[in-house]
Amino acid sequence: MINSVNIKAVGDICPGDKAVVGLGVLHKCKKFGNSYPLEQIRGYFNEADLIIGNLEGLLSSSVEQDRGDNKVFCGRPGFSKALADTGFNVLNVANNHILEHGPEIFSETVGYLKESGINV
């Protein structure tokens, strides 16, 4: 008997408003809820044993205050739970944007992912 593992992987997951502030994932999450950007892809992951993605950005509570910090690479903390609910098991954070807003927000991001059950 051959055992098999079904692995699915995706590239860059961008939780912020990188290209045009107000039109990206952060804006859509604030308007429609944290799971909104992921709703259309849930079926893609059916029957996957392991789902891997590259988190090309950060998650920070500072984006909730709309203080004008220009944290365009940051998404909402609740986006981590939406990723977990979609089925993500592992997220890579080794990319060029992960320290975009400093080590504190990087640590904050890792904390949200781990709290949601996602391995980093």
PDB file of C-alpha atoms in Angstrom, residues 3 10 21 27 47 50 62:
ATOM      1  CA  ASN A   3       0.609   6.267   1.430  1.00  0.00           C
ATOM      2  CA  VAL A  10       0.042  29.230  -3.104  1.00  0.00           C
ATOM      3  CA  VAL A  21      -4.131  52.260  -0.408  1.00  0.00           C
ATOM      4  CA  HIS A  27      -9.590  47.743   2.768  1.00  0.00           C
ATOM      5  CA  GLU A  47      -8.957  17.149   0.107  1.00  0.00           C
ATOM      6  CA  LEU A  50      -1.263  20.280   3.893  1.00  0.00           C
ATOM      7  CA  SER A  62      -2.089  49.220  14.441  1.00  0.00           C
TER       8      SER A  62
END
